[in-house]
């Protein structure tokens, strides 16, 4: 019998555009995802 844990199915390193897109796609597939980002903001090299 499997028990529910707080361990995500996938860990995405970096919250740049690719990391955010991968997280969205994985989440829509029903997987739980944790994003790890070193900076205090998301977006990677995208600046406005």
PDB file of N, CA and C in Angstrom:
ATOM      1  N   UNK A   1       0.843  -1.180   0.000  1.00  0.00           N
ATOM      2  CA  UNK A   1       0.000   0.000   0.000  1.00  0.00           C
ATOM      3  C   UNK A   1       0.885   1.239   0.000  1.00  0.00           C
ATOM      4  N   UNK A   2       0.635   2.162  -0.912  1.00  0.00           N
ATOM      5  CA  UNK A   2       1.407   3.402  -0.984  1.00  0.00           C
ATOM      6  C   UNK A   2       0.786   4.445  -0.079  1.00  0.00           C
ATOM      7  N   UNK A   3       1.640   5.208   0.540  1.00  0.00           N
ATOM      8  CA  UNK A   3       1.163   6.304   1.383  1.00  0.00           C
ATOM      9  C   UNK A   3       1.539   7.626   0.741  1.00  0.00           C
ATOM     10  N   UNK A   4       0.753   8.641   1.010  1.00  0.00           N
ATOM     11  CA  UNK A   4       0.999   9.973   0.459  1.00  0.00           C
ATOM     12  C   UNK A   4       2.170  10.609   1.198  1.00  0.00           C
ATOM     13  N   UNK A   5       3.127  11.154   0.453  1.00  0.00           N
ATOM     14  CA  UNK A   5       4.269  11.844   1.050  1.00  0.00           C
ATOM     15  C   UNK A   5       4.365  13.244   0.473  1.00  0.00           C
ATOM     16  N   UNK A   6       5.238  14.042   1.040  1.00  0.00           N
ATOM     17  CA  UNK A   6       5.471  15.395   0.544  1.00  0.00           C
ATOM     18  C   UNK A   6       6.605  15.438  -0.477  1.00  0.00           C
ATOM     19  N   UNK A   7       7.008  14.301  -0.978  1.00  0.00           N
ATOM     20  CA  UNK A   7       8.082  14.237  -1.960  1.00  0.00           C
ATOM     21  C   UNK A   7       7.486  14.443  -3.351  1.00  0.00           C
ATOM     22  N   UNK A   8       7.994  15.435  -4.108  1.00  0.00           N
ATOM     23  CA  UNK A   8       7.439  15.665  -5.449  1.00  0.00           C
ATOM     24  C   UNK A   8       7.860  14.570  -6.422  1.00  0.00           C
ATOM     25  N   UNK A   9       7.086  14.425  -7.483  1.00  0.00           N
ATOM     26  CA  UNK A   9       7.440  13.483  -8.545  1.00  0.00           C
ATOM     27  C   UNK A   9       8.667  13.966  -9.312  1.00  0.00           C
ATOM     28  N   UNK A  10       8.751  15.297  -9.518  1.00  0.00           N
ATOM     29  CA  UNK A  10       9.822  15.895 -10.316  1.00  0.00           C
ATOM     30  C   UNK A  10      10.330  17.143  -9.605  1.00  0.00           C
ATOM     31  N   UNK A  11      11.645  17.372  -9.664  1.00  0.00           N
ATOM     32  CA  UNK A  11      12.236  18.618  -9.179  1.00  0.00           C
ATOM     33  C   UNK A  11      12.829  19.331 -10.383  1.00  0.00           C
ATOM     34  N   UNK A  12      12.410  20.574 -10.608  1.00  0.00           N
ATOM     35  CA  UNK A  12      12.915  21.387 -11.710  1.00  0.00           C
ATOM     36  C   UNK A  12      13.911  22.379 -11.127  1.00  0.00           C
ATOM     37  N   UNK A  13      15.116  22.413 -11.684  1.00  0.00           N
ATOM     38  CA  UNK A  13      16.154  23.323 -11.227  1.00  0.00           C
ATOM     39  C   UNK A  13      16.122  24.560 -12.113  1.00  0.00           C
ATOM     40  N   UNK A  14      15.766  25.694 -11.537  1.00  0.00           N
ATOM     41  CA  UNK A  14      15.739  26.956 -12.259  1.00  0.00           C
ATOM     42  C   UNK A  14      14.338  27.359 -12.674  1.00  0.00           C
ATOM     43  N   UNK A  15      14.001  28.614 -12.374  1.00  0.00           N
ATOM     44  CA  UNK A  15      12.677  29.141 -12.699  1.00  0.00           C
ATOM     45  C   UNK A  15      12.753  30.129 -13.852  1.00  0.00           C
ATOM     46  N   UNK A  16      13.598  29.809 -14.833  1.00  0.00           N
ATOM     47  CA  UNK A  16      13.625  30.586 -16.064  1.00  0.00           C
ATOM     48  C   UNK A  16      12.465  30.157 -16.953  1.00  0.00           C
ATOM     49  N   UNK A  17      12.456  30.652 -18.172  1.00  0.00           N
ATOM     50  CA  UNK A  17      11.348  30.338 -19.075  1.00  0.00           C
ATOM     51  C   UNK A  17      11.215  28.831 -19.321  1.00  0.00           C
ATOM     52  N   UNK A  18      12.325  28.147 -19.532  1.00  0.00           N
ATOM     53  CA  UNK A  18      12.264  26.702 -19.789  1.00  0.00           C
ATOM     54  C   UNK A  18      11.792  25.942 -18.558  1.00  0.00           C
ATOM     55  N   UNK A  19      12.289  26.326 -17.390  1.00  0.00           N
ATOM     56  CA  UNK A  19      11.872  25.663 -16.158  1.00  0.00           C
ATOM     57  C   UNK A  19      10.401  25.861 -15.863  1.00  0.00           C
ATOM     58  N   UNK A  20       9.908  27.073 -16.083  1.00  0.00           N
ATOM     59  CA  UNK A  20       8.491  27.356 -15.851  1.00  0.00           C
ATOM     60  C   UNK A  20       7.609  26.616 -16.853  1.00  0.00           C
ATOM     61  N   UNK A  21       8.047  26.565 -18.111  1.00  0.00           N
ATOM     62  CA  UNK A  21       7.280  25.841 -19.133  1.00  0.00           C
ATOM     63  C   UNK A  21       7.250  24.346 -18.830  1.00  0.00           C
ATOM     64  N   UNK A  22       8.389  23.793 -18.421  1.00  0.00           N
ATOM     65  CA  UNK A  22       8.438  22.370 -18.074  1.00  0.00           C
ATOM     66  C   UNK A  22       7.539  22.073 -16.884  1.00  0.00           C
ATOM     67  N   UNK A  23       7.566  22.954 -15.893  1.00  0.00           N
ATOM     68  CA  UNK A  23       6.735  22.771 -14.705  1.00  0.00           C
ATOM     69  C   UNK A  23       5.257  22.797 -15.063  1.00  0.00           C
ATOM     70  N   UNK A  24       4.859  23.718 -15.920  1.00  0.00           N
ATOM     71  CA  UNK A  24       3.457  23.807 -16.335  1.00  0.00           C
ATOM     72  C   UNK A  24       3.024  22.536 -17.061  1.00  0.00           C
ATOM     73  N   UNK A  25       3.859  22.064 -17.962  1.00  0.00           N
ATOM     74  CA  UNK A  25       3.516  20.861 -18.728  1.00  0.00           C
ATOM     75  C   UNK A  25       3.453  19.629 -17.825  1.00  0.00           C
ATOM     76  N   UNK A  26       4.397  19.500 -16.920  1.00  0.00           N
ATOM     77  CA  UNK A  26       4.398  18.362 -15.995  1.00  0.00           C
ATOM     78  C   UNK A  26       3.191  18.414 -15.067  1.00  0.00           C
ATOM     79  N   UNK A  27       2.855  19.614 -14.605  1.00  0.00           N
ATOM     80  CA  UNK A  27       1.694  19.770 -13.732  1.00  0.00           C
ATOM     81  C   UNK A  27       0.400  19.398 -14.431  1.00  0.00           C
ATOM     82  N   UNK A  28       0.266  19.785 -15.705  1.00  0.00           N
ATOM     83  CA  UNK A  28      -0.923  19.415 -16.476  1.00  0.00           C
ATOM     84  C   UNK A  28      -1.001  17.909 -16.698  1.00  0.00           C
ATOM     85  N   UNK A  29       0.143  17.247 -16.645  1.00  0.00           N
ATOM     86  CA  UNK A  29       0.178  15.789 -16.798  1.00  0.00           C
ATOM     87  C   UNK A  29      -0.171  15.062 -15.506  1.00  0.00           C
ATOM     88  N   UNK A  30      -0.380  15.820 -14.436  1.00  0.00           N
ATOM     89  CA  UNK A  30      -0.771  15.212 -13.174  1.00  0.00           C
ATOM     90  C   UNK A  30       0.364  14.933 -12.209  1.00  0.00           C
ATOM     91  N   UNK A  31       1.572  15.359 -12.553  1.00  0.00           N
ATOM     92  CA  UNK A  31       2.712  15.139 -11.668  1.00  0.00           C
ATOM     93  C   UNK A  31       2.851  16.293 -10.683  1.00  0.00           C
ATOM     94  N   UNK A  32       3.357  15.994  -9.507  1.00  0.00           N
ATOM     95  CA  UNK A  32       3.662  17.066  -8.554  1.00  0.00           C
ATOM     96  C   UNK A  32       5.085  17.538  -8.831  1.00  0.00           C
ATOM     97  N   UNK A  33       5.277  18.862  -8.831  1.00  0.00           N
ATOM     98  CA  UNK A  33       6.553  19.439  -9.236  1.00  0.00           C
ATOM     99  C   UNK A  33       7.020  20.446  -8.196  1.00  0.00           C
ATOM    100  N   UNK A  34       8.312  20.424  -7.907  1.00  0.00           N
ATOM    101  CA  UNK A  34       8.952  21.409  -7.044  1.00  0.00           C
ATOM    102  C   UNK A  34       9.957  22.168  -7.889  1.00  0.00           C
ATOM    103  N   UNK A  35       9.888  23.513  -7.865  1.00  0.00           N
ATOM    104  CA  UNK A  35      10.849  24.340  -8.590  1.00  0.00           C
ATOM    105  C   UNK A  35      11.852  24.888  -7.585  1.00  0.00           C
ATOM    106  N   UNK A  36      13.142  24.765  -7.895  1.00  0.00           N
ATOM    107  CA  UNK A  36      14.196  25.351  -7.077  1.00  0.00           C
ATOM    108  C   UNK A  36      14.843  26.479  -7.869  1.00  0.00           C
ATOM    109  N   UNK A  37      14.919  27.663  -7.275  1.00  0.00           N
ATOM    110  CA  UNK A  37      15.499  28.832  -7.928  1.00  0.00           C
ATOM    111  C   UNK A  37      16.480  29.491  -6.969  1.00  0.00           C
ATOM    112  N   UNK A  38      17.663  29.818  -7.451  1.00  0.00           N
ATOM    113  CA  UNK A  38      18.705  30.417  -6.620  1.00  0.00           C
ATOM    114  C   UNK A  38      18.444  31.892  -6.331  1.00  0.00           C
ATOM    115  N   UNK A  39      17.812  32.572  -7.254  1.00  0.00           N
ATOM    116  CA  UNK A  39      17.588  34.013  -7.077  1.00  0.00           C
ATOM    117  C   UNK A  39      16.283  34.283  -6.343  1.00  0.00           C
ATOM    118  N   UNK A  40      16.060  35.543  -6.015  1.00  0.00           N
ATOM    119  CA  UNK A  40      14.839  35.922  -5.291  1.00  0.00           C
ATOM    120  C   UNK A  40      13.697  36.288  -6.234  1.00  0.00           C
ATOM    121  N   UNK A  41      13.850  35.980  -7.514  1.00  0.00           N
ATOM    122  CA  UNK A  41      12.790  36.235  -8.486  1.00  0.00           C
ATOM    123  C   UNK A  41      12.802  35.131  -9.535  1.00  0.00           C
ATOM    124  N   UNK A  42      11.681  34.995 -10.229  1.00  0.00           N
ATOM    125  CA  UNK A  42      11.607  34.013 -11.304  1.00  0.00           C
ATOM    126  C   UNK A  42      11.849  34.701 -12.638  1.00  0.00           C
ATOM    127  N   UNK A  43      12.050  33.931 -13.682  1.00  0.00           N
ATOM    128  CA  UNK A  43      12.202  34.487 -15.015  1.00  0.00           C
ATOM    129  C   UNK A  43      13.572  34.286 -15.622  1.00  0.00           C
ATOM    130  N   UNK A  44      14.547  33.895 -14.820  1.00  0.00           N
ATOM    131  CA  UNK A  44      15.889  33.670 -15.360  1.00  0.00           C
ATOM    132  C   UNK A  44      16.486  34.927 -15.951  1.00  0.00           C
ATOM    133  N   UNK A  45      16.898  34.859 -17.205  1.00  0.00           N
ATOM    134  CA  UNK A  45      17.543  36.000 -17.865  1.00  0.00           C
ATOM    135  C   UNK A  45      16.550  36.966 -18.508  1.00  0.00           C
ATOM    136  N   UNK A  46      15.259  36.692 -18.361  1.00  0.00           N
ATOM    137  CA  UNK A  46      14.241  37.570 -18.926  1.00  0.00           C
ATOM    138  C   UNK A  46      14.028  38.748 -17.984  1.00  0.00           C
ATOM    139  N   UNK A  47      14.306  39.934 -18.457  1.00  0.00           N
ATOM    140  CA  UNK A  47      14.110  41.155 -17.670  1.00  0.00           C
ATOM    141  C   UNK A  47      13.270  42.133 -18.476  1.00  0.00           C
ATOM    142  N   UNK A  48      12.460  42.921 -17.782  1.00  0.00           N
ATOM    143  CA  UNK A  48      11.680  43.941 -18.487  1.00  0.00           C
ATOM    144  C   UNK A  48      12.148  45.311 -18.107  1.00  0.00           C
TER     145      UNK A  48
END
